[in-house]
Short mmCIF file of C-alpha atoms and ligand atoms in Angstrom, two decimals:
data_model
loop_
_atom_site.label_atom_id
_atom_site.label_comp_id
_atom_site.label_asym_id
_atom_site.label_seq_id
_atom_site.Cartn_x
_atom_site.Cartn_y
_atom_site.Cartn_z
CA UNK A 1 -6.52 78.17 135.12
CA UNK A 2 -8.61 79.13 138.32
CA UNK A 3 -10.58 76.63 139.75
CA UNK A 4 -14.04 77.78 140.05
CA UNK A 5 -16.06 74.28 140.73
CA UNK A 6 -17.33 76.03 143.52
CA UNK A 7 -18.18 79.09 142.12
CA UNK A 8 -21.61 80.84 141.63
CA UNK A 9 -20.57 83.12 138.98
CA UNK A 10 -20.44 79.90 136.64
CA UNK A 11 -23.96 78.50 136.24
CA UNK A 12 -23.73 74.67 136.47
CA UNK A 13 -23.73 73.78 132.62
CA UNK A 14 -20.43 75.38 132.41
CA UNK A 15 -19.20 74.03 135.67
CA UNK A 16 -20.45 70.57 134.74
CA UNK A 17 -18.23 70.82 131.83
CA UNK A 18 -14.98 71.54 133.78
CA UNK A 19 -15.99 69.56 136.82
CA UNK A 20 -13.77 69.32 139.35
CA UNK A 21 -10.34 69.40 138.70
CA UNK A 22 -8.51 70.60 142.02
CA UNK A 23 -9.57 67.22 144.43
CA UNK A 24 -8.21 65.93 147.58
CA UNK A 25 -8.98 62.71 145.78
CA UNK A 26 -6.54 63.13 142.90
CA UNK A 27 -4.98 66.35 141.42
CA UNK A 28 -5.64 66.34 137.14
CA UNK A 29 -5.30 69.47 137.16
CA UNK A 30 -2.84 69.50 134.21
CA UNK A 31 -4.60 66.91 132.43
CA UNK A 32 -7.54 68.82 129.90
CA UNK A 33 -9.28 65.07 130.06
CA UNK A 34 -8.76 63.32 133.53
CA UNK A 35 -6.78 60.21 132.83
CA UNK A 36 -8.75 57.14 132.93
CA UNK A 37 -7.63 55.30 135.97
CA UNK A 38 -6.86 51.53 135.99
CA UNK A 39 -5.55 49.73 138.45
CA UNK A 40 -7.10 47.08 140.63
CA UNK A 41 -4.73 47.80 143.51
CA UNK A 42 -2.20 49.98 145.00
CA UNK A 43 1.46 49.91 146.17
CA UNK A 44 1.76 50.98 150.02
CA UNK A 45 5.28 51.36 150.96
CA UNK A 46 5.11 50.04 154.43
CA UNK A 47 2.94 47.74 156.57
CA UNK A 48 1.71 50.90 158.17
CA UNK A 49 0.52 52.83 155.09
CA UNK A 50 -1.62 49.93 154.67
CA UNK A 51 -3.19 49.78 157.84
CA UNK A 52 -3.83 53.25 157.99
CA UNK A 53 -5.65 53.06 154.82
CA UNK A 54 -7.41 50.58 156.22
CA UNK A 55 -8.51 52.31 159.37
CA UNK A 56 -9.28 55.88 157.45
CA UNK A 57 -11.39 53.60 154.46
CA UNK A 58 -15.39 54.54 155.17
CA UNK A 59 -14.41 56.90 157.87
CA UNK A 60 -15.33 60.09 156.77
CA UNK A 61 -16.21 61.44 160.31
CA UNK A 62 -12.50 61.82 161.39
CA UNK A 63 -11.95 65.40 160.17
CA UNK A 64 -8.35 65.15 160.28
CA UNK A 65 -8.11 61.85 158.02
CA UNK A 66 -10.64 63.51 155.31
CA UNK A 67 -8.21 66.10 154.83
CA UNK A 68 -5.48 64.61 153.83
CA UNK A 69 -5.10 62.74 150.02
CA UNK A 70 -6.89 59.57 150.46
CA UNK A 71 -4.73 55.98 150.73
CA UNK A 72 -5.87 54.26 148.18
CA UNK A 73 -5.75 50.17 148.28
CA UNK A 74 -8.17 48.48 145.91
CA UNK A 75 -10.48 49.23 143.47
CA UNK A 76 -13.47 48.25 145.50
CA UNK A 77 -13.17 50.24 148.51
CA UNK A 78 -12.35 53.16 145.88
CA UNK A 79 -10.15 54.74 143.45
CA UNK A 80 -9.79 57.86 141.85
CA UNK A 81 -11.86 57.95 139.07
CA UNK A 82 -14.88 56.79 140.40
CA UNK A 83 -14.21 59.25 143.66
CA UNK A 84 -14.04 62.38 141.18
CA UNK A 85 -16.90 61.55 139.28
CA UNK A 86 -19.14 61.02 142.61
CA UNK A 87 -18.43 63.87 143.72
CA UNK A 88 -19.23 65.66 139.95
CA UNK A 89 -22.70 63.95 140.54
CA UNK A 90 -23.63 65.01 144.11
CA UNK A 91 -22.92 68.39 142.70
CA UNK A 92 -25.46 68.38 139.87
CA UNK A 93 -27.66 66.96 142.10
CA UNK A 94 -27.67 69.44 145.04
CA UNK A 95 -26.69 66.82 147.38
CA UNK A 96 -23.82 66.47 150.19
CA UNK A 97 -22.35 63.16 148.72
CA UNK A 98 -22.73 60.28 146.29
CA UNK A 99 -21.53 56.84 145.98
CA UNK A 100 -21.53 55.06 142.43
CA UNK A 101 -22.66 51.55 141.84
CA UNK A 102 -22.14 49.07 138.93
CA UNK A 103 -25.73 49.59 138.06
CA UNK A 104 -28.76 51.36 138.86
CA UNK A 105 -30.21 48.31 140.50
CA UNK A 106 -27.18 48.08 143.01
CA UNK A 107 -27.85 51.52 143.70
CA UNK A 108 -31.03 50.89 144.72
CA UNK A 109 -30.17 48.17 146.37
CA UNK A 110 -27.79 50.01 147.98
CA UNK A 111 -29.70 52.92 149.60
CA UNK A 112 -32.09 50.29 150.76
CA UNK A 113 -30.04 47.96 151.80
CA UNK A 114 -28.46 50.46 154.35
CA UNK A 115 -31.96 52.15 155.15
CA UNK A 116 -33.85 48.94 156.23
CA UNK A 117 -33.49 45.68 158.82
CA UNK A 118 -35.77 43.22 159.29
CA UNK A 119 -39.17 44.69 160.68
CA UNK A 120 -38.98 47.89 158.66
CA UNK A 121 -41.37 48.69 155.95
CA UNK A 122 -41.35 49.96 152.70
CA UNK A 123 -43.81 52.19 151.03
CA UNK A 124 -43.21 52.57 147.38
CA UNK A 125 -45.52 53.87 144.38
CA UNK A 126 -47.85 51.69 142.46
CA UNK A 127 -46.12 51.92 138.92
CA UNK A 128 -42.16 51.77 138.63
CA UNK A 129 -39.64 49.97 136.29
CA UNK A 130 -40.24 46.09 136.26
CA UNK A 131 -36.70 45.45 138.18
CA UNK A 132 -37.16 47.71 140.73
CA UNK A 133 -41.03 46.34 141.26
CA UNK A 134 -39.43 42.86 140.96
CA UNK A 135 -36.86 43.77 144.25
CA UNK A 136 -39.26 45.05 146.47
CA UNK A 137 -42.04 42.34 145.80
CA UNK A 138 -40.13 38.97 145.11
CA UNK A 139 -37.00 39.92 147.69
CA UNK A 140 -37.61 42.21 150.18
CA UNK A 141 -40.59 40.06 151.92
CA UNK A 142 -37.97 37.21 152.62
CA UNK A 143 -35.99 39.55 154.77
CA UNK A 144 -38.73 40.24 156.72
CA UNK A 145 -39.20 43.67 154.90
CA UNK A 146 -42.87 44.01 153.96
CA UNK A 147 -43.40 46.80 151.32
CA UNK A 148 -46.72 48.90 150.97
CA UNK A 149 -47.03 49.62 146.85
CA UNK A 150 -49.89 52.23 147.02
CA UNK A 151 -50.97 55.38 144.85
CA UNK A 152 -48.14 58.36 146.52
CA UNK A 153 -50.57 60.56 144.15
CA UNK A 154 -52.88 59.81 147.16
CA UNK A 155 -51.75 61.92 149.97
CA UNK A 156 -54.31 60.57 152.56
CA UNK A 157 -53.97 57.17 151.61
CA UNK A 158 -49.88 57.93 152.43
CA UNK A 159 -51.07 59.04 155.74
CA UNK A 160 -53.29 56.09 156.47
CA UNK A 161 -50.30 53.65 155.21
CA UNK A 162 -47.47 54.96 157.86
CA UNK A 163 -46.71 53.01 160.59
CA UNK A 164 -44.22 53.26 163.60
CA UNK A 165 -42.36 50.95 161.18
CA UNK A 166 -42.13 52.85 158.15
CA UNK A 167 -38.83 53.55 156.94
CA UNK A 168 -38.64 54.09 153.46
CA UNK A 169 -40.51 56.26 151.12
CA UNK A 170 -39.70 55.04 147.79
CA UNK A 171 -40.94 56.49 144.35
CA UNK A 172 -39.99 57.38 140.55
CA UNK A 173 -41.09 60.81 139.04
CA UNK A 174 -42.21 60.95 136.17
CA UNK A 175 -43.26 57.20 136.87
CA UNK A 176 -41.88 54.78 134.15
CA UNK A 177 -43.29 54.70 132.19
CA UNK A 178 -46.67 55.85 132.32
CA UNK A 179 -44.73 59.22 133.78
CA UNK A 180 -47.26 60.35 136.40
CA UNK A 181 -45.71 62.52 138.98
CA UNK A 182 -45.52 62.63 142.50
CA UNK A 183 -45.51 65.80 144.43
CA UNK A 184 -42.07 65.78 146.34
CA UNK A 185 -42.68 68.70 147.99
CA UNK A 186 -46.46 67.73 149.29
CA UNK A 187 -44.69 64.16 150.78
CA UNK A 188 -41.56 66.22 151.99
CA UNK A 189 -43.84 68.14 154.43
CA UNK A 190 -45.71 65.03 155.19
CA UNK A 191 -42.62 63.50 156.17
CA UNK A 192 -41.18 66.01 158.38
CA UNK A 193 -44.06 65.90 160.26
CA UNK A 194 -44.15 62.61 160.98
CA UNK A 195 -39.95 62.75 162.09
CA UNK A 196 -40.85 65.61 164.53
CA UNK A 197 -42.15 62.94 166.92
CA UNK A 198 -39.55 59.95 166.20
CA UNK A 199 -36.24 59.17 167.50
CA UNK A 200 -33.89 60.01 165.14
CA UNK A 201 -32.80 56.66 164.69
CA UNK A 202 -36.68 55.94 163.26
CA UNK A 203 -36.84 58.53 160.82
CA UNK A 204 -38.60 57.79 157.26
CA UNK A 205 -36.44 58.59 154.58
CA UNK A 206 -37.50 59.83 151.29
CA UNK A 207 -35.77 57.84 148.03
CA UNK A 208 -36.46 59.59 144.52
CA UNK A 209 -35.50 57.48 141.58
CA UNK A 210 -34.41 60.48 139.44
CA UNK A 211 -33.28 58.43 136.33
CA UNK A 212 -36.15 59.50 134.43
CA UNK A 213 -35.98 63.27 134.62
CA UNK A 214 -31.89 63.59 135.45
CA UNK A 215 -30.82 66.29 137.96
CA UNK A 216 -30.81 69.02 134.56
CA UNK A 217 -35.30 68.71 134.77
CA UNK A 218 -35.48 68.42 138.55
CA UNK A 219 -33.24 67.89 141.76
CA UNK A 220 -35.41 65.90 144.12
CA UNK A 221 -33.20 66.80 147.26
CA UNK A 222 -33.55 70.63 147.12
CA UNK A 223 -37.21 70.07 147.05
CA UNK A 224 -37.10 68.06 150.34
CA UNK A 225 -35.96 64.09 149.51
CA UNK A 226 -33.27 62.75 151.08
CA UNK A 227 -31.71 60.14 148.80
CA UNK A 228 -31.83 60.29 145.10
CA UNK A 229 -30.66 57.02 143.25
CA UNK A 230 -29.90 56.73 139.30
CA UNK A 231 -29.03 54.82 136.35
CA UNK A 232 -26.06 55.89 135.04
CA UNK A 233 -26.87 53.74 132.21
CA UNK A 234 -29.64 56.14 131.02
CA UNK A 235 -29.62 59.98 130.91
CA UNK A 236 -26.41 60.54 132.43
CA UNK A 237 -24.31 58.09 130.81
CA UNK A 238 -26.23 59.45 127.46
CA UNK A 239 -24.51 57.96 124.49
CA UNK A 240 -25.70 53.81 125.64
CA UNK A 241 -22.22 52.74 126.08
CA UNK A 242 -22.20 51.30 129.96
CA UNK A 243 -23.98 50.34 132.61
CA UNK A 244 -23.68 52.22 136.02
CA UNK A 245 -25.48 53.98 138.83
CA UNK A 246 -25.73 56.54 141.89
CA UNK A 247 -27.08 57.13 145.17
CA UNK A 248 -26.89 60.89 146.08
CA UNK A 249 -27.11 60.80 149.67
CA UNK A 250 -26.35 63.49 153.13
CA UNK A 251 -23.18 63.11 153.89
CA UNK A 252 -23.72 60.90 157.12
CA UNK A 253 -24.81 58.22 155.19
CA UNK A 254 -21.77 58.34 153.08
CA UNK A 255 -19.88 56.09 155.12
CA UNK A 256 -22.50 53.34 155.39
CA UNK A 257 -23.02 53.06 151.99
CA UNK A 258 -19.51 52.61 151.04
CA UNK A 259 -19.25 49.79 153.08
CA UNK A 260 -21.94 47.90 152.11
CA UNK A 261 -20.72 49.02 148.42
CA UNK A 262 -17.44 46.98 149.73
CA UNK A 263 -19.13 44.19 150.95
CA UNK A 264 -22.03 43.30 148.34
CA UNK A 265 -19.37 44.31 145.28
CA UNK A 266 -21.82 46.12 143.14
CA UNK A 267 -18.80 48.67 142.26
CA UNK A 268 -18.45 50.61 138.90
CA UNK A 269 -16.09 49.69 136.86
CA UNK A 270 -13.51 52.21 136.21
CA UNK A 271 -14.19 51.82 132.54
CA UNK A 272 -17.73 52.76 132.77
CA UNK A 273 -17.04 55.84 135.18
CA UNK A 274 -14.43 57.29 132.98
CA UNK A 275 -17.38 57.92 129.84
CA UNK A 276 -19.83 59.27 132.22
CA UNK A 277 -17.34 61.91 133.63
CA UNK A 278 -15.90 62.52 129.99
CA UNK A 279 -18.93 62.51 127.43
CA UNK A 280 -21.59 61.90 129.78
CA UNK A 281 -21.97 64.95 132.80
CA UNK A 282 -20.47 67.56 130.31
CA UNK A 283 -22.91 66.77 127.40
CA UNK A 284 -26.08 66.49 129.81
CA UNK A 285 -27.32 70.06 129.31
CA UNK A 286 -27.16 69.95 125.62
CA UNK A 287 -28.44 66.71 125.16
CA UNK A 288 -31.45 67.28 127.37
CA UNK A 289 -31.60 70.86 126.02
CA UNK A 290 -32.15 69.41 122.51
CA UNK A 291 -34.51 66.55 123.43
CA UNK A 292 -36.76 68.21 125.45
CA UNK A 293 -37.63 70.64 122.51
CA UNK A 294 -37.89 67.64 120.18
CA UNK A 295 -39.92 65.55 122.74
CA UNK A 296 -42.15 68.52 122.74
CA UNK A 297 -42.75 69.00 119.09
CA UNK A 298 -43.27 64.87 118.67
CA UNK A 299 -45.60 64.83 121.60
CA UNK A 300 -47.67 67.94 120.14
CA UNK A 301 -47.38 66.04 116.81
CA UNK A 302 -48.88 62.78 118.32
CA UNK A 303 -51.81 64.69 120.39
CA UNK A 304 -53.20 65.60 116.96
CA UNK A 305 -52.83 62.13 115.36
CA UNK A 306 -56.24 60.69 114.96
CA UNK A 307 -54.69 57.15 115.66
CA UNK A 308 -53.09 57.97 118.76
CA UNK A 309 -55.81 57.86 121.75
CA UNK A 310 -53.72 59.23 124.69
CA UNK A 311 -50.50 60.61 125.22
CA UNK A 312 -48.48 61.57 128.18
CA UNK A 313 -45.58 64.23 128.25
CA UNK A 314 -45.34 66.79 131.09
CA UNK A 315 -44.44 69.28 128.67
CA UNK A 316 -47.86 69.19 127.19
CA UNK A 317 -50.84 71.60 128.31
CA UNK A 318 -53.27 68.42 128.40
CA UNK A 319 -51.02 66.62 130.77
CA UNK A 320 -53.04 66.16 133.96
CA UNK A 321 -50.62 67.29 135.94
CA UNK A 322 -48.88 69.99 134.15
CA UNK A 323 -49.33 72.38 136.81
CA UNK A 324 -47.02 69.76 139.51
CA UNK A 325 -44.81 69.89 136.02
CA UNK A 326 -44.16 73.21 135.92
CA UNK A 327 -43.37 73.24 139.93
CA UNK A 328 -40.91 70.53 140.07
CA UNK A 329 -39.37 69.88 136.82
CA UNK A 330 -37.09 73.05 136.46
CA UNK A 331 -33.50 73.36 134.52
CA UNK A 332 -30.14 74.39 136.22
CA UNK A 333 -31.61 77.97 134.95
CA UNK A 334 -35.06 77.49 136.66
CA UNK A 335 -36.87 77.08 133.49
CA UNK A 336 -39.37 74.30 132.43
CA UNK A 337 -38.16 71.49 131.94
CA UNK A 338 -40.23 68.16 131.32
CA UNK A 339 -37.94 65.72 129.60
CA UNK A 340 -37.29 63.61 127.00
CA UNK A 341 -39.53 60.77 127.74
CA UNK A 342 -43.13 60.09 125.74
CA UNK A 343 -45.57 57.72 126.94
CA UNK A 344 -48.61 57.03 124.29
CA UNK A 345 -51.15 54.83 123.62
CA UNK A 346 -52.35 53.61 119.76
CA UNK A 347 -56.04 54.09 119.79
CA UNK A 348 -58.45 51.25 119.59
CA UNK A 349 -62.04 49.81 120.89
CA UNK A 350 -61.09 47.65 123.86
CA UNK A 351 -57.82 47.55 125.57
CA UNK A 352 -57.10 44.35 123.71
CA UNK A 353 -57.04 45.47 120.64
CA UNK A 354 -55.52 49.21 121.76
CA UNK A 355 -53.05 46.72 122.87
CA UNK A 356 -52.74 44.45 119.47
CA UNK A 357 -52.45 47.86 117.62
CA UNK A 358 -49.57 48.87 119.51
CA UNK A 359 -47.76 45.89 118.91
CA UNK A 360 -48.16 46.29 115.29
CA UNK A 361 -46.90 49.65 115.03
CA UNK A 362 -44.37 48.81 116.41
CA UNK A 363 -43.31 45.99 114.67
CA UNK A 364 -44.03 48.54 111.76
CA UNK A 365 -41.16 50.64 113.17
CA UNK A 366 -38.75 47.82 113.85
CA UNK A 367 -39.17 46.93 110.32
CA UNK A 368 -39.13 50.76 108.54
CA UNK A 369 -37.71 53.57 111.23
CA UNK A 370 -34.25 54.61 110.16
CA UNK A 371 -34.60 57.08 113.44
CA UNK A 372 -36.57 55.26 115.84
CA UNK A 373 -34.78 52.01 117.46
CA UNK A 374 -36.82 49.15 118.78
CA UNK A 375 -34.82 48.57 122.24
CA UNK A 376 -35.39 48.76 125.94
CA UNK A 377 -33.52 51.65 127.79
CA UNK A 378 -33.74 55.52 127.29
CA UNK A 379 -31.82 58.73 127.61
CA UNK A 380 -29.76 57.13 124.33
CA UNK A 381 -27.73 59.47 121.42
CA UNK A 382 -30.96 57.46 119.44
CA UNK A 383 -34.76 57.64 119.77
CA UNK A 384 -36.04 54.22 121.56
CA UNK A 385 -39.35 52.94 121.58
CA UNK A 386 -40.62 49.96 123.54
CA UNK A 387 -43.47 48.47 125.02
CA UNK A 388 -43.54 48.62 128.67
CA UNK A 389 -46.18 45.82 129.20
CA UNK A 390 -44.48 42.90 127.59
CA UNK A 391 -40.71 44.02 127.45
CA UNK A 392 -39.78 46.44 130.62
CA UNK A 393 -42.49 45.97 132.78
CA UNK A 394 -43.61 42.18 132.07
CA UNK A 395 -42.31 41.64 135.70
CA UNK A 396 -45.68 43.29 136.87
CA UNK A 397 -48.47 40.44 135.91
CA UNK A 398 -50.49 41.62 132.96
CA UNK A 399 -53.54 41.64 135.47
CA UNK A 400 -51.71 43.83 137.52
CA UNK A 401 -50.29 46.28 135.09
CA UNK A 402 -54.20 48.00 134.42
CA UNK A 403 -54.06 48.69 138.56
CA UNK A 404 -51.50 50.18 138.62
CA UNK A 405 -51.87 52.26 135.52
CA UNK A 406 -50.06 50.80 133.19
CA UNK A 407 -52.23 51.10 129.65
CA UNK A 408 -51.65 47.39 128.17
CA UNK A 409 -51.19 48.76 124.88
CA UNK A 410 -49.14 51.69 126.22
CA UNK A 411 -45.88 53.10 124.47
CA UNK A 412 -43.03 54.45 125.68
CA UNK A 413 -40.63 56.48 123.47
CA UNK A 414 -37.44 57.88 124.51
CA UNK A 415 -36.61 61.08 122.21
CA UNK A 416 -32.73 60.98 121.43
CA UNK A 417 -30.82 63.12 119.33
CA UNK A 418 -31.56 63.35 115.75
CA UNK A 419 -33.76 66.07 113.88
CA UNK A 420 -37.25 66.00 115.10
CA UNK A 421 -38.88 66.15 111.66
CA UNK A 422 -36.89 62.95 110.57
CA UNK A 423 -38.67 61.12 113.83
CA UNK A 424 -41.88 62.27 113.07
CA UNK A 425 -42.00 61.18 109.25
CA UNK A 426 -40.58 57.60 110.69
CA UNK A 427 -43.93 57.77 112.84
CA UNK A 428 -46.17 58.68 110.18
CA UNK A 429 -45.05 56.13 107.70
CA UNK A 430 -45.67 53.71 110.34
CA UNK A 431 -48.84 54.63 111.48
CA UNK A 432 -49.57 54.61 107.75
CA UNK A 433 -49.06 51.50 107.65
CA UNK A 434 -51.14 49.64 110.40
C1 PLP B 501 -33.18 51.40 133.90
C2 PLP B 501 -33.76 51.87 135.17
C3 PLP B 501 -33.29 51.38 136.40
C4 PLP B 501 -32.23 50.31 136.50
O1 PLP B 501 -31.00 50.74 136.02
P1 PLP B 501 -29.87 49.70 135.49
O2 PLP B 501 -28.70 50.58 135.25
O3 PLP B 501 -30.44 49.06 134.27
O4 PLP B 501 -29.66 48.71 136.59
C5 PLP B 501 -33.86 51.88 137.55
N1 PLP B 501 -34.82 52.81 137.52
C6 PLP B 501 -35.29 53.31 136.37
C7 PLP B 501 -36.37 54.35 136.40
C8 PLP B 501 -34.79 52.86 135.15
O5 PLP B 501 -35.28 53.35 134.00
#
């Protein structure tokens, strides 16, 4: 069988499904599944092979060694699996390299851990997952790393916040889980303006958490970021099996990030890469195929309920920024693709009771749904619903969550698999019911 990873007359569903099976890192050619790869360490032969491994381990640079079949030597500076399916990811993202982490928080972690020293700043959106908001507020100001969360909807107020310190531009899009977008494009060019007059070494550095939309809606780097990070654990990963993540970075960060990969541990277990090159990257298309015309027809469904007061999905025509939608969020094909998240609110007087509603319809679908799963996460086989405000996002104070645009009685649903008409009966019987 020919080997055409690399070739354009395959459009990248197809390749994804193949992915790359001729590798400097490890021929499986022969295998139709790539074995699943287990070993915490490897045999050397001689003294020497072992400190040659050593010296070519995070040295990408040296041409010669990067040509030759890697010495491998323990799981943690890198083994096979994980190596094949990094290099599967930077390819359906558009990027020059990636480097998998146990999670998407070491990921994160990662990119901004090689990014930033002390005296650097941070500017990040408003609104992102509760972890993430919980790293760069509770952590980062003890190393001396103050972070700037303002609106990156704002383009002036961008402008006003950078700094001859700035290092790090940091945002979700869609936002989770409110999913608002920011322009990548619009801060790309503000960017590159800014880097025209700075030493190289001071350059600001876009980072797009991309876990929301997964490189099949949008590719963050071909529209002008420079690192996108992940959780495998979400989209990717698709079936809610195990926990990983990614940084897709250019390739002379590649090096950097696999040593501080060796040195804070946050590896991927072998286990948990194996699924996400098997089930998860070859399945990706179709899943998101399926639940972005399902997400569609439940958030069409929901605009028309007279219980529901607002809902957000990029797909729809009402969504403020459905024009941004249509630029960014396109599929390996170039069409429209918004995604399979839903963010909603139950309608009601006053935010507090918007907000008590909510929590009872829920509860009503904990208690009745047969296809709609109480349970934090998304990008599952199975539709989740949660409630940002006291479950995902409760690290953001309740005070803060209105500021930042979080609706306290806000919903966020995560459209999986099953038959659309069989999720939106599950909703009507509970909103029946409240
Ligand atoms: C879940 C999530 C993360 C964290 O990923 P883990 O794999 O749970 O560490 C980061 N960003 C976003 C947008 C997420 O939804």
């Amino acid at each position: 069988m020919a080997d055409n990873f690399d070739n354009p007359k395959y459009s990248k569903e197809t390749r994804l499904i193949y992915g790359k099976d001729h590798t400097d890192k490890w021929d499986y050619n022969h295998h139709v599944i790539p074995p699943l790869s287990s070993s915490t360490t490897y045999r050397l032969d001689s003294a020497q092979r072992g400190a040659q491994g050593f010296i070519e381990f995070a040295h990408h640079e040296d041409e010669e060694a990067s040509s030759r079949a890697p010495i491998w030597i323990y799981d943690r500076l890198g083994e096979p699996n994980k190596d094949i399916l990094e290099e599967n990811l930077a390819f359906a993202e558009g990027g020059e390299t990636a480097i998998t982490f146990s999670t998407g928080m070491a990921a994160i972690s990662g990119v901004l851990g090689v990014l930033t020293r002390s005296g650097d700043e941070i500017i990040a959106h408003r609104t992102m997952y509760g972890c993430t908001f919980s790293l760069l507020t509770n952590w980062y100001p003890n190393y001396n790393i103050p972070v700037h969360l303002i609106n990156l909807r704002d383009l002036d107020a961008i402008e006003e916040t950078i700094n001859e310190n700035t290092r790090v531009i940091y945002f979700e899009t869609p936002v989770n889980p409110n999913l608002n977008l920011v322009d990548i494009e619009a801060l790309a060019a503000i960017v590159k303006k800014h880097n025209e007059n700075r030493d190289p070494e001071r350059h600001i550095y876009i980072v797009v958490d991309n876990t929301f939309a997964t490189p099949f809606c949008q590719r963050p780097i071909e529209l002008g970021a420079d690192f996108v990070v992940h959780s495998l654990t979400k989209g990717i990963g698709g079936f809610g099996t195990d926990m990983g993540g990614v940084a897709i970075a250019p390739r002379k960060w590649q090096d950097l990030l696999l040593l501080y990969r060796k040195d804070f541990g946050g590896v991927l277990a072998t286990k948990s890469a194996w699924p996400v090159m098997v089930y998860g990257l070859p399945t990706l298309a179709l899943r998101m195929k399926r639940q972005i015309q399902s997400a569609t027809e439940v958030a069409q469904w929901l605009e028309k309920h007279p219980k529901v007061s607002n809902v957000n999905y990029p797909g729809l025509e009402s969504f403020a920024q459905h024009e941004l939608a249509k630029k960014q969020m396109r599929d390996f094909d170039g069409d429209f693709a918004p995604g399979a998240l839903i963010y909603f609110s139950v309608a009601g007087d006053t935010p507090e009771k918007s907000r008590l509603y909510g929590e009872t319809f829920i509860n009503r679908v904990a208690a009745d749904a047969y296809t709609i799963t109480l349970a934090v996460s998304l990008g599952h086989t199975r539709t989740l619903i949660e409630h940002p405000g006291s479950m995902t996002h409760s690290a953001i104070p309740p005070d803060e969550q209105l500021k930042r645009g979080l609706d306290p009685g806000g919903i966020r649903l995560s459209i999986g698999l099953e038959h659309p008409q069989d999720i939106i009966n599950d909703l009507e019987d509970s909103f029946a019911r409240i």
